[in-house]
Tab-separated table of C-alpha atoms and ligand atoms in Angstrom:
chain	number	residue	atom	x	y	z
A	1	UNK	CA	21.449	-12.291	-5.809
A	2	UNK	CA	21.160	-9.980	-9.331
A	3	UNK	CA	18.488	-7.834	-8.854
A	4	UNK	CA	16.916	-5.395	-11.881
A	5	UNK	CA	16.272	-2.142	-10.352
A	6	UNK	CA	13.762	-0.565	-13.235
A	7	UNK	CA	13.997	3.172	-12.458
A	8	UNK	CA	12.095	4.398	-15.665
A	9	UNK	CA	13.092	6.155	-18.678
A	10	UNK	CA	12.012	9.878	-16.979
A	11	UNK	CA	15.137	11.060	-15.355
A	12	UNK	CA	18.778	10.156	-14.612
A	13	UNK	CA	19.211	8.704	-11.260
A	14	UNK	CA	20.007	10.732	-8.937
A	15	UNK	CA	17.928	13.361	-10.159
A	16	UNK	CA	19.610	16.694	-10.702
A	17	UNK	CA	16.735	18.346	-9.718
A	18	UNK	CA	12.950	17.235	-8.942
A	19	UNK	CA	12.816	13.280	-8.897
A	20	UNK	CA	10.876	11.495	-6.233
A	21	UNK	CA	11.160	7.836	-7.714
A	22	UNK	CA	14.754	8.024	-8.991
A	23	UNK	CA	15.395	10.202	-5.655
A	24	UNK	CA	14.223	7.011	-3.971
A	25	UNK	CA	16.304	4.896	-6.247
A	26	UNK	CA	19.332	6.183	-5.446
A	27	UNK	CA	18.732	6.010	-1.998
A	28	UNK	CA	17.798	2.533	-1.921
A	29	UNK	CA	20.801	1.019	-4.471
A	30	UNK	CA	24.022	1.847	-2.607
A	31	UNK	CA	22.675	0.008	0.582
A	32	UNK	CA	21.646	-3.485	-1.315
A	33	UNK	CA	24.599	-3.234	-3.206
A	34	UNK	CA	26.577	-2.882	0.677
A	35	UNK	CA	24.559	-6.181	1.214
A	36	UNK	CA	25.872	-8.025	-1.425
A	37	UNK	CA	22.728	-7.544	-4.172
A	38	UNK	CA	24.416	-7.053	-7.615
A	39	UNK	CA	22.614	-4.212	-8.887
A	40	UNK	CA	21.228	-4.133	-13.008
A	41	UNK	CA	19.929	-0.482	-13.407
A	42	UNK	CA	17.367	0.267	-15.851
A	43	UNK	CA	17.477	4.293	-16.858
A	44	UNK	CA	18.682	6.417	-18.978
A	45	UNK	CA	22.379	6.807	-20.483
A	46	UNK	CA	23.287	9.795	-18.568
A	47	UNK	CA	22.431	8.263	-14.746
A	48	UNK	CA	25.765	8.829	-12.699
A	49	UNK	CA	24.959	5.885	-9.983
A	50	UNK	CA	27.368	3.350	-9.411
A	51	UNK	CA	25.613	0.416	-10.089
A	52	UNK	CA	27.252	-3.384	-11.534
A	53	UNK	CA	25.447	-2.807	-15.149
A	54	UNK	CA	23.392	0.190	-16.265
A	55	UNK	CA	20.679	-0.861	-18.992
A	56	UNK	CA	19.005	2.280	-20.662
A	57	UNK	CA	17.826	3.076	-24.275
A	58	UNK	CA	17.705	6.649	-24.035
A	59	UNK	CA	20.465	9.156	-23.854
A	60	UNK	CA	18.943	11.409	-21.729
A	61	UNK	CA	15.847	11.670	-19.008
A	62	UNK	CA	12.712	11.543	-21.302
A	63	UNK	CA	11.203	14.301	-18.604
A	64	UNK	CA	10.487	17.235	-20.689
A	65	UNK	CA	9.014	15.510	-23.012
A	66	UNK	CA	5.515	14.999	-20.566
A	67	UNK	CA	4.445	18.177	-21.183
A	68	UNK	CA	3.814	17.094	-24.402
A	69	UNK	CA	0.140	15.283	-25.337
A	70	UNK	CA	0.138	12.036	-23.798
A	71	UNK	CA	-0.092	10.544	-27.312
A	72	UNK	CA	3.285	11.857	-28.407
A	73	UNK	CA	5.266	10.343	-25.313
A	74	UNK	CA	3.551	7.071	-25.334
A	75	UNK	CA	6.418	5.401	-26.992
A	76	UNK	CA	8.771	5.929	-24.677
A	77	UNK	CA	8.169	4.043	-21.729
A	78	UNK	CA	6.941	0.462	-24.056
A	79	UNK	CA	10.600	0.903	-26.126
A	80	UNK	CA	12.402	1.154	-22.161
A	81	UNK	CA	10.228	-1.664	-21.007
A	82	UNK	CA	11.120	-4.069	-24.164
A	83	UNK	CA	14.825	-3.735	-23.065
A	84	UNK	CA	13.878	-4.526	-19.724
A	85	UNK	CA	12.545	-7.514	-21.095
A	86	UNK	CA	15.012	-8.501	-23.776
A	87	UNK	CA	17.399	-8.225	-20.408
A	88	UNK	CA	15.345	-10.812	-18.227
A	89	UNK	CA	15.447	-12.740	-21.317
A	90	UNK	CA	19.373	-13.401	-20.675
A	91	UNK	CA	18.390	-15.509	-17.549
A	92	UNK	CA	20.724	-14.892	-15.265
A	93	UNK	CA	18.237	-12.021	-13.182
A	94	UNK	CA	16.369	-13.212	-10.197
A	95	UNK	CA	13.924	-10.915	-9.361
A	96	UNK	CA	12.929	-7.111	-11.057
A	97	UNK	CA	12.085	-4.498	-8.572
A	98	UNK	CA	10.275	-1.952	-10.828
A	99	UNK	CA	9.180	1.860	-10.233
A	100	UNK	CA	7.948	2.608	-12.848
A	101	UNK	CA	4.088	3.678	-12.962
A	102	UNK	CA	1.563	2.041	-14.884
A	103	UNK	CA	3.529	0.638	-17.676
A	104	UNK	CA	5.487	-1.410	-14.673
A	105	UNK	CA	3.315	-4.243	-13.652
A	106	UNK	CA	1.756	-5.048	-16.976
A	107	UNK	CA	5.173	-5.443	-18.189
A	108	UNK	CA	6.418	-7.743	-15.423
A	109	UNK	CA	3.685	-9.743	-15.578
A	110	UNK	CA	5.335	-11.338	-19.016
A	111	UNK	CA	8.306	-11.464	-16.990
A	112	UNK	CA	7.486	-15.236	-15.253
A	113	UNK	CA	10.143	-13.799	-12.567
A	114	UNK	CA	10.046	-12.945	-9.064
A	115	UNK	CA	8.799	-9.004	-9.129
A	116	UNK	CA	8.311	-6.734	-7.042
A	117	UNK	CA	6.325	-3.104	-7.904
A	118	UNK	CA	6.808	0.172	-5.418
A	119	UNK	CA	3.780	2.201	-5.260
A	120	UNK	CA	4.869	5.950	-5.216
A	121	UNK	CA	1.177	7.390	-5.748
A	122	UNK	CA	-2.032	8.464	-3.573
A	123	UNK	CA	-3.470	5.508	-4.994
A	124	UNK	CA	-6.758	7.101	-4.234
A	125	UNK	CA	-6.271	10.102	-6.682
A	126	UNK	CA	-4.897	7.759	-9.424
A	127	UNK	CA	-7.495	4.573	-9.167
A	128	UNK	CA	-6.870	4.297	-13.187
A	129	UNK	CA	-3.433	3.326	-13.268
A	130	UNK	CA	-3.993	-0.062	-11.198
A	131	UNK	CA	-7.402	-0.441	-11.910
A	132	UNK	CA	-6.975	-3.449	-13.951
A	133	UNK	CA	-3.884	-4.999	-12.139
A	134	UNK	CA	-3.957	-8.766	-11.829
A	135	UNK	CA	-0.984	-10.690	-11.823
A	136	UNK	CA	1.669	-12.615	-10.103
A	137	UNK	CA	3.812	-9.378	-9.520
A	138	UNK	CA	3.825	-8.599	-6.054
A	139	UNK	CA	3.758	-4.768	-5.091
A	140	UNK	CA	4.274	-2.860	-1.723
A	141	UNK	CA	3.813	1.000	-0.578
A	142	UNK	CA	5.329	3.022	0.868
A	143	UNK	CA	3.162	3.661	3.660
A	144	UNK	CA	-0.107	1.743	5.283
A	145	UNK	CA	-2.135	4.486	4.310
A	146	UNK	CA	-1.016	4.547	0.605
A	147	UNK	CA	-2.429	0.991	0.483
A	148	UNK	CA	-5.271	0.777	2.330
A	149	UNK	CA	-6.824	3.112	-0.159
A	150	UNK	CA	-5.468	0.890	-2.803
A	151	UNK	CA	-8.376	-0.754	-5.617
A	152	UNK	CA	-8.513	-4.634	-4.290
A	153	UNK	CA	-7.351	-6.184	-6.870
A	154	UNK	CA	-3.653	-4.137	-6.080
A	155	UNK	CA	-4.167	-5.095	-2.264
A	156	UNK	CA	-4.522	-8.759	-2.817
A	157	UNK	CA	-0.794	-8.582	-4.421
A	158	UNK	CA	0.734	-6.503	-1.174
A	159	UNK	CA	3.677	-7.131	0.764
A	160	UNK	CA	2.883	-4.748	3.320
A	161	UNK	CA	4.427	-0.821	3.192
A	162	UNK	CA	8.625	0.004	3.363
A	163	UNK	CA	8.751	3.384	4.914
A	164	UNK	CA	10.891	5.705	2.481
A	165	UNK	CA	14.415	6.779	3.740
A	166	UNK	CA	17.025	9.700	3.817
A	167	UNK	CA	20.615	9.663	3.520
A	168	UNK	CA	20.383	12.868	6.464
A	169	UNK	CA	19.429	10.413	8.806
A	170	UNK	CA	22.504	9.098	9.083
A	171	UNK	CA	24.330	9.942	12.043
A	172	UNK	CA	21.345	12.578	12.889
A	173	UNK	CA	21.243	11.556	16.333
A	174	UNK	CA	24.473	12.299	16.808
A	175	UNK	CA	24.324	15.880	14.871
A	176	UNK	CA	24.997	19.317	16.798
A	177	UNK	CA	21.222	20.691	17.136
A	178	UNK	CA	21.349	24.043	14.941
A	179	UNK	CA	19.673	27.265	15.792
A	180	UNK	CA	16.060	27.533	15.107
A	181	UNK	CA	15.111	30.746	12.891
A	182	UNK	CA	11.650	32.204	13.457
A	183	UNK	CA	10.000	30.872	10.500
A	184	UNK	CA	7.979	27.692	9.609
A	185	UNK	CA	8.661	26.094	5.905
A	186	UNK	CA	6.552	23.929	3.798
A	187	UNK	CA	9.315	22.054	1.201
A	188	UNK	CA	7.344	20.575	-1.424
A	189	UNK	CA	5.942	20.778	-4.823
A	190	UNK	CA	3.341	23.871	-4.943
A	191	UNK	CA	0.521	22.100	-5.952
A	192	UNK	CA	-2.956	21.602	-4.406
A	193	UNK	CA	-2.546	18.544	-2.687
A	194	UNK	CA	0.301	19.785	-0.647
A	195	UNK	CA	-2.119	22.997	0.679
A	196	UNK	CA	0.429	25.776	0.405
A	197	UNK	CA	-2.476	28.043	0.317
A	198	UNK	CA	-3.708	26.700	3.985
A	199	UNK	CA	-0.194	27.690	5.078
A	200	UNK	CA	-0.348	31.121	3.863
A	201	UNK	CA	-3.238	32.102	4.699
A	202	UNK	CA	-2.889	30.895	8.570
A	203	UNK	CA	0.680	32.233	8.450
A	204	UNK	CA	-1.258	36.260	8.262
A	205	UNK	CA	-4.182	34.277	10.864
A	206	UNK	CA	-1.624	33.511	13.521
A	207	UNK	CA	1.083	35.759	12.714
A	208	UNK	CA	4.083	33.308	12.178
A	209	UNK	CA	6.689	33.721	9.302
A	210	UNK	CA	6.218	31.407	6.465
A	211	UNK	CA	8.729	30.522	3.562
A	212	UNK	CA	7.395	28.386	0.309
A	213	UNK	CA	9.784	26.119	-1.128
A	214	UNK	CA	9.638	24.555	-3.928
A	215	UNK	CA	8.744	24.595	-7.781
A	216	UNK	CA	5.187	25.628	-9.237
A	217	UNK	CA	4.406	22.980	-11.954
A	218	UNK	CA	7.538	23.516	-14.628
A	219	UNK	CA	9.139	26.612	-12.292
A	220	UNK	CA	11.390	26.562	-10.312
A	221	UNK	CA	12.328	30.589	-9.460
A	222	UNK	CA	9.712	33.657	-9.869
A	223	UNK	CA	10.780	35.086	-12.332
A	224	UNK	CA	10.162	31.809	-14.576
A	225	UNK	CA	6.290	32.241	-14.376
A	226	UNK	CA	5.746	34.764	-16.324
A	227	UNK	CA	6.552	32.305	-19.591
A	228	UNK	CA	4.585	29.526	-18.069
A	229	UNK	CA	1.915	27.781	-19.283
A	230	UNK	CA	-0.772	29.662	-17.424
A	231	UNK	CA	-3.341	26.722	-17.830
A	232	UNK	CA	-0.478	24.435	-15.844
A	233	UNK	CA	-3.021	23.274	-12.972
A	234	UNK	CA	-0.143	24.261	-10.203
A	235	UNK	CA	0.596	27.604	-12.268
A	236	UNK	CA	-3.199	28.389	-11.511
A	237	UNK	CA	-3.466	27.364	-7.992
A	238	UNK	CA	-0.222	29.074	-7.552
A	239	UNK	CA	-2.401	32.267	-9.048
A	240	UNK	CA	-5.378	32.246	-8.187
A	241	UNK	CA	-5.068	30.471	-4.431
A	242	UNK	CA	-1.246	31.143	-2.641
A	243	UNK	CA	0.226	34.520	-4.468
A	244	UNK	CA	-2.812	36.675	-2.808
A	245	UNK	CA	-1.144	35.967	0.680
A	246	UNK	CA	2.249	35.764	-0.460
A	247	UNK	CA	3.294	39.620	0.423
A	248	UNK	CA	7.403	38.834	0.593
A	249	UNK	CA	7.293	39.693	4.052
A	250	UNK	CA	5.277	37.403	6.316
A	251	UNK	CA	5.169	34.983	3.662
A	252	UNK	CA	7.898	34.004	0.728
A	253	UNK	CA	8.297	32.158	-1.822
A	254	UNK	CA	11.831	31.243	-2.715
A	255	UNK	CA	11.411	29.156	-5.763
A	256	UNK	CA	12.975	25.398	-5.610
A	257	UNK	CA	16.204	25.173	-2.938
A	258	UNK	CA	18.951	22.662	-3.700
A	259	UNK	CA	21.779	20.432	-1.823
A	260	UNK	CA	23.116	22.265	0.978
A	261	UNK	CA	21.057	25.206	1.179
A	262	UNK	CA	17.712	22.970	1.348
A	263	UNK	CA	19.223	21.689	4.092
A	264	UNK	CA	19.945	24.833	5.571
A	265	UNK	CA	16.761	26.248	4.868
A	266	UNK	CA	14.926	23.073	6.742
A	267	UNK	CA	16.967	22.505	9.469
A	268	UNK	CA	17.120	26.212	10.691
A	269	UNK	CA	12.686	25.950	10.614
A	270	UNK	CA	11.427	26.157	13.973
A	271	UNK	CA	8.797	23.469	12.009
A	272	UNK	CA	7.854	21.925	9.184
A	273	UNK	CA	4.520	22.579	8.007
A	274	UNK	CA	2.326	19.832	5.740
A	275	UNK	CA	-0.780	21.270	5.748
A	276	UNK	CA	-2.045	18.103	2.793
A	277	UNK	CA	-5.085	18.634	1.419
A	278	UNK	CA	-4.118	14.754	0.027
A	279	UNK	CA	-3.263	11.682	1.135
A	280	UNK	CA	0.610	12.129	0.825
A	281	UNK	CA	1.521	8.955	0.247
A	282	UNK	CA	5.660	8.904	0.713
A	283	UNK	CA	6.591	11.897	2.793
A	284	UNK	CA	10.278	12.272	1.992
A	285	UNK	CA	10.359	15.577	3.343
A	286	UNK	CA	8.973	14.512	6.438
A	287	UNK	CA	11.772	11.764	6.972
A	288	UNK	CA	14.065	14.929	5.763
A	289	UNK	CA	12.410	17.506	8.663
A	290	UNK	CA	12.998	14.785	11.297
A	291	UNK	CA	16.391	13.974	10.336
A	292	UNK	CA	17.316	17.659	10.384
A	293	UNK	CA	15.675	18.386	13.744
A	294	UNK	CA	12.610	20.356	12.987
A	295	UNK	CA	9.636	19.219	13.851
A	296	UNK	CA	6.610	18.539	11.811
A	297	UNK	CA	3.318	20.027	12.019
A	298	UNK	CA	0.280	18.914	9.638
A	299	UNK	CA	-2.610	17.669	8.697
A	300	UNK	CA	-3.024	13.781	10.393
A	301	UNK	CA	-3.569	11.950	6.992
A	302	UNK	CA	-2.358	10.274	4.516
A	303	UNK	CA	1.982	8.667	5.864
A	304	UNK	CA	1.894	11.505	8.538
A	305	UNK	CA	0.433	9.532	11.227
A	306	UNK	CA	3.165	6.648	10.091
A	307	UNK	CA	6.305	9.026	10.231
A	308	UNK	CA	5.410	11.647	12.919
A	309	UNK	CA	4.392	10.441	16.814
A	310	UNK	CA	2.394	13.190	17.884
A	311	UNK	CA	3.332	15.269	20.761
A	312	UNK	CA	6.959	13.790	20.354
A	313	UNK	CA	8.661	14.265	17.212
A	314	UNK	CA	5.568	16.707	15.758
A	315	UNK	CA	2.148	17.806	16.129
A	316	UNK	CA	-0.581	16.809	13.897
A	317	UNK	CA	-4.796	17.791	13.762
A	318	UNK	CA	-7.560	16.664	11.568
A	319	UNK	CA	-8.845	20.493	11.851
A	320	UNK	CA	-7.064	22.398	9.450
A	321	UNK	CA	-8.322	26.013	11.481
A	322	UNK	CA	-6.455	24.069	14.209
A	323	UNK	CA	-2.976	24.350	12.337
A	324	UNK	CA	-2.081	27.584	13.008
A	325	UNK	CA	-2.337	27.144	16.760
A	326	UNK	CA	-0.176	24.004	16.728
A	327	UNK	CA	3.217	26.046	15.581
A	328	UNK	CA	3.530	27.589	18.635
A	329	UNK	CA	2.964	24.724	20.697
A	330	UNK	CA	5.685	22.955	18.695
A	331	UNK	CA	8.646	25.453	19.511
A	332	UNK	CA	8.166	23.253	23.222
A	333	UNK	CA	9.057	19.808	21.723
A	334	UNK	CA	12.746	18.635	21.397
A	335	UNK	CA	14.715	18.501	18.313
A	336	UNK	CA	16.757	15.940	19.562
A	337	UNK	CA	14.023	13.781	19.654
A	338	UNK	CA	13.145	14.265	16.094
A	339	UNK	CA	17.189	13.588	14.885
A	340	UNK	CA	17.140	10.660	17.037
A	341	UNK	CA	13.686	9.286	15.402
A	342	UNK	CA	15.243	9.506	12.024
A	343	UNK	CA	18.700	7.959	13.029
A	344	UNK	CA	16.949	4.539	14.240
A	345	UNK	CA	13.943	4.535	11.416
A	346	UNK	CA	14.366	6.339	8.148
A	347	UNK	CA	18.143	5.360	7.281
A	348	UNK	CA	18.657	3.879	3.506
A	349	UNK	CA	19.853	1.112	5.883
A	350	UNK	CA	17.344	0.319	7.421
A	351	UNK	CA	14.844	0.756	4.309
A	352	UNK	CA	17.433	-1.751	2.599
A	353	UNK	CA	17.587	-4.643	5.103
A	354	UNK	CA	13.074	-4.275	4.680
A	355	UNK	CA	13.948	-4.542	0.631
A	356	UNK	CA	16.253	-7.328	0.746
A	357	UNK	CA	13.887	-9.486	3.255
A	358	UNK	CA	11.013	-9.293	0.869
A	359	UNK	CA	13.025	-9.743	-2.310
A	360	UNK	CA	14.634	-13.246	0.015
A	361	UNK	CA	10.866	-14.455	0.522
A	362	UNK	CA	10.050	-13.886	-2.915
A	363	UNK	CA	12.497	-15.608	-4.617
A	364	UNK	CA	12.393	-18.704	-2.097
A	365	UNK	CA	8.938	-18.987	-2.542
A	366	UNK	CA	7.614	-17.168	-5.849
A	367	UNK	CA	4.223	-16.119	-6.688
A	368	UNK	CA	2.018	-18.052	-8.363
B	401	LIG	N1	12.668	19.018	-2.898
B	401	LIG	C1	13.829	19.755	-3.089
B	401	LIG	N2	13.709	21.072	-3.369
B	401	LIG	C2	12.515	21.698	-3.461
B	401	LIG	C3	11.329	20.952	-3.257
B	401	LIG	C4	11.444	19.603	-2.970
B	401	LIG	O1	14.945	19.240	-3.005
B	401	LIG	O2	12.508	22.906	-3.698
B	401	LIG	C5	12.789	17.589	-2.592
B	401	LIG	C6	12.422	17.264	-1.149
B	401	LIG	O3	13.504	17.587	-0.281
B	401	LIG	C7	12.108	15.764	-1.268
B	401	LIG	C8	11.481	15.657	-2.674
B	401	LIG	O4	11.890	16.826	-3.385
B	401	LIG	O5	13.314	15.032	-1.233
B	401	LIG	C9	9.964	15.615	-2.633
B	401	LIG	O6	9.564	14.365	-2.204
B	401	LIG	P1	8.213	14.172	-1.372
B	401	LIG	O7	8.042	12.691	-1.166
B	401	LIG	O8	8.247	15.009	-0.145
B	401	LIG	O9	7.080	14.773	-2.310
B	401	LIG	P2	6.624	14.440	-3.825
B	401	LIG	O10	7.040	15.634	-4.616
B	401	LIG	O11	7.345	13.175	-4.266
B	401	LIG	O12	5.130	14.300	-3.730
C-alpha cells in the first residue's frame, strides 16, 4: 500500500519547535512504514523524516509567514496542494491521508482517490473551516468529543475518532517511577482556551506551587515579550489575565521547555493541570503526563474524559472553583497506574494499527 501523508507546507516534520500536526505526523509515519505502508510525504524541503519519497515545493516551513495578513499567505497552501495533486496524478497512490486544515478536503475532493482528513481543531471554535464540506473524502478526529461538536455535514463523512499517541509511552509501564517535586505544571500553549489564568489564580487560592510552560503567542522566553506584538490575542491574555498572579515564587513562568528537560519538567509534577476553558480537542500533553507518570487534573471537557479515567489515572470536575481542591487529592493516586495506561493505549503503535485499519476499509470499499 503507497500512502500520501499531506503534512502541509507550515513546518518541517518533526517540528523543531511548536508543531502539533507535523508533531503528530511524525509520530504516526515510522509505525505504518514498520507495517509495510510505503510512505509519500508532502512538506517542506527541509523535513528530516525518513520517509520512501518526500514531495514539497517549499524550501523551508512557510510558518512565519502567518503572522502576515491572511491575504499575503494565501498562496502558499493552493501552490503545495497543486503538487499534491500533480503527484496523485502519477497513479500509482492509493489513498491520501491529509492534515492539512481547510485547504485539505476541498483539495481531495478532485482527488477521485480513497482520502482520508484528520481533524486537529475544536471544531466548535472553528465552524468556518468545514462549514461547507461535502464530499467523498472521509475524515476522522481525534477524539469523540472533537466530533460530536462537528457541523453535520463533516459528521456524515466520519470514521469515528483515533486517539493521538506519544513516543514516551513506550515502555512507560516498565519505567522506574521518578520523584515527584512539589509543584503542579500546565504544558501548553498560553492562550485562553488552555485557562492558565484559572491555574494561577487557584495556585495563590489553595497554596500549591505552579510552573507555566509554554510559549505566549510568537514567545517563547520572557524576555521576548517586550518586542511582541502587544495586540497578539495570547500576548494580551498573557497581560492582562495570568502575569498579575505570576509573582516568580508560587507561580512561574518558564517560557517554552524542549526534549529532555520537558520531560523532566513533567514527569517530576506531582500533576498535570488542564484547567480548559475549551474543548481541547487532541490532548497530546495529556497522553505525555500519563506516559510520564503524573497524573492529570482538569476540567472534564472536551478529550479529557476520553484520555483520563477519573479517580485512576487523574481527577477531573466540571466546577472550575473545584480544581484547586482536586491537587491534593491527586498526590493519593498511583503513578504507576498512569505509565501503565499510556503503555497499553497511547503508543504510535497502537494509533498506527487504528490508521492502517481504516485506510484497509477505505480502499476495499471506497466512498462514493
Ligand atoms: N510543547 C512543548 N513545549 C512547550 C509547550 C508545548 O514541547 O513549551 C508540546 C507538548 O509537549 C505537546 C505539544 O507541544 O507535545 C502541544 O500539543 P497539545 O495537543 O497538547 O496542544 P496544542 O498546542 O496542539 O493545542
Amino acid at each position: 500500500m503507497r500512502v500520501l501523508v499531506n503534512a502541509g507546507p507550515w513546518l518541517p516534520v518533526p517540528p523543531r519547535g511548536y508543531g502539533g500536526i507535523e508533531n503528530v505526523v511524525a509520530t504516526l509515519v515510522p509505525e505504518l512504514r514498520e507495517l509495510g505502508v510505503e510512505v509519500v510525504l508532502a512538506t517542506v524541503a527541509d523535513s528530516e523524516l525518513a520517509v520512501d519519497e518526500r514531495l514539497a515545493v517549499f524550501a523551508r516551513g512557510q510558518f512565519p509567514l502567518l503572522q502576515r495578513p491572511y491575504n499575503q499567505v494565501c498562496g502558499v497552501v493552493p501552490a503545495h496542494q497543486n503538487a499534491v495533486l500533480r503527484r496523485v496524478a502519477a497513479g500509482d497512490i492509493d489513498l491520501v491521508h491529509d492534515h492539512v486544515e481547510a485547504a485539505g478536503p476541498t483539495t481531495l475532493a478532485a482527488l477521485g482517490l480513497p482520502s482520508l482528513h484528520t481533524l486537529h481543531w475544536d471544531l466548535q471554535k472553528h465552524p468556518e473551516l468545514y462549514g461547507t464540506f461535502d464530499s467523498h473524502v472521509r475524515v476522522n478526529g481525534v477524539s469523540a468529543d472533537q466530533l460530536s461538536h462537528a457541523p453535520d455535514a463533516l459528521r456524515r463523512h466520519s470514521v469515528g475518532h483515533v486517539h493521538l499517541a506519544t513516543p514516551l509511552a513506550v515502555g512507560a509501564d516498565r519505567r522506574q517511577a521518578v520523584r515527584k517535586e512539589a509543584y503542579a505544571v500546565v504544558l501548553g500553549r498560553i492562550t485562553a482556551g488552555k485557562g492558565q489564568d484559572l491555574a494561577a489564580r487557584l495556585a495563590h487560592e489553595h497554596r500549591f506551587d505552579l510552573v507555566l510552560a509554554g510559549p505566549v503567542g510568537p514567545c517563547h522566553n520572557p524576555e521576548d515579550l517586550a518586542t511582541a506584538d502587544q495586540q497578539n490575542p495570547d500576548v494580551m491574555y498573557w497581560r492582562e489575565k495570568v502575569a498579575p498572579y505570576v509573582d516568580g515564587a508560587r507561580v512561574r513562568w518558564i517560557g517554552s521547555v524542549m526534549g529532555k528537560a520537558r520531560d523532566e519538567l513533567l514527569a517530576g509534577a506531582r500533576v498535570a493541570l488542564f484547567p480548559l476553558r475549551w474543548n481541547e480537542p487532541g490532548g497530546t500533553a495529556v497522553v505525555e503526563s500519563l506516559a510520564l507518570g503524573t497524573p492529570v487534573v482538569g476540567i472534564a471537557r472536551g478529550c479529557l474524559p476520553e484520555l483520563v479515567e477519573h479517580g485512576r489515572t487523574g481527577l477531573l470536575t466540571a466546577d472550575e472553583d473545584q480544581l484547586g481542591e482536586l491537587i491534593e487529592a491527586a498526590d493519593a493516586l498511583d503513578e504507576r497506574e498512569c505509565r501503565e495506561e499510556a503503555a497499553r493505549r497511547f503508543t504510535p503503535a497502537v494509533m498506527a494499527a487504528q490508521y492502517l485499519r481504516i485506510y484497509e476499509r477505505l480502499i476495499e470499499q471506497p466512498p462514493v
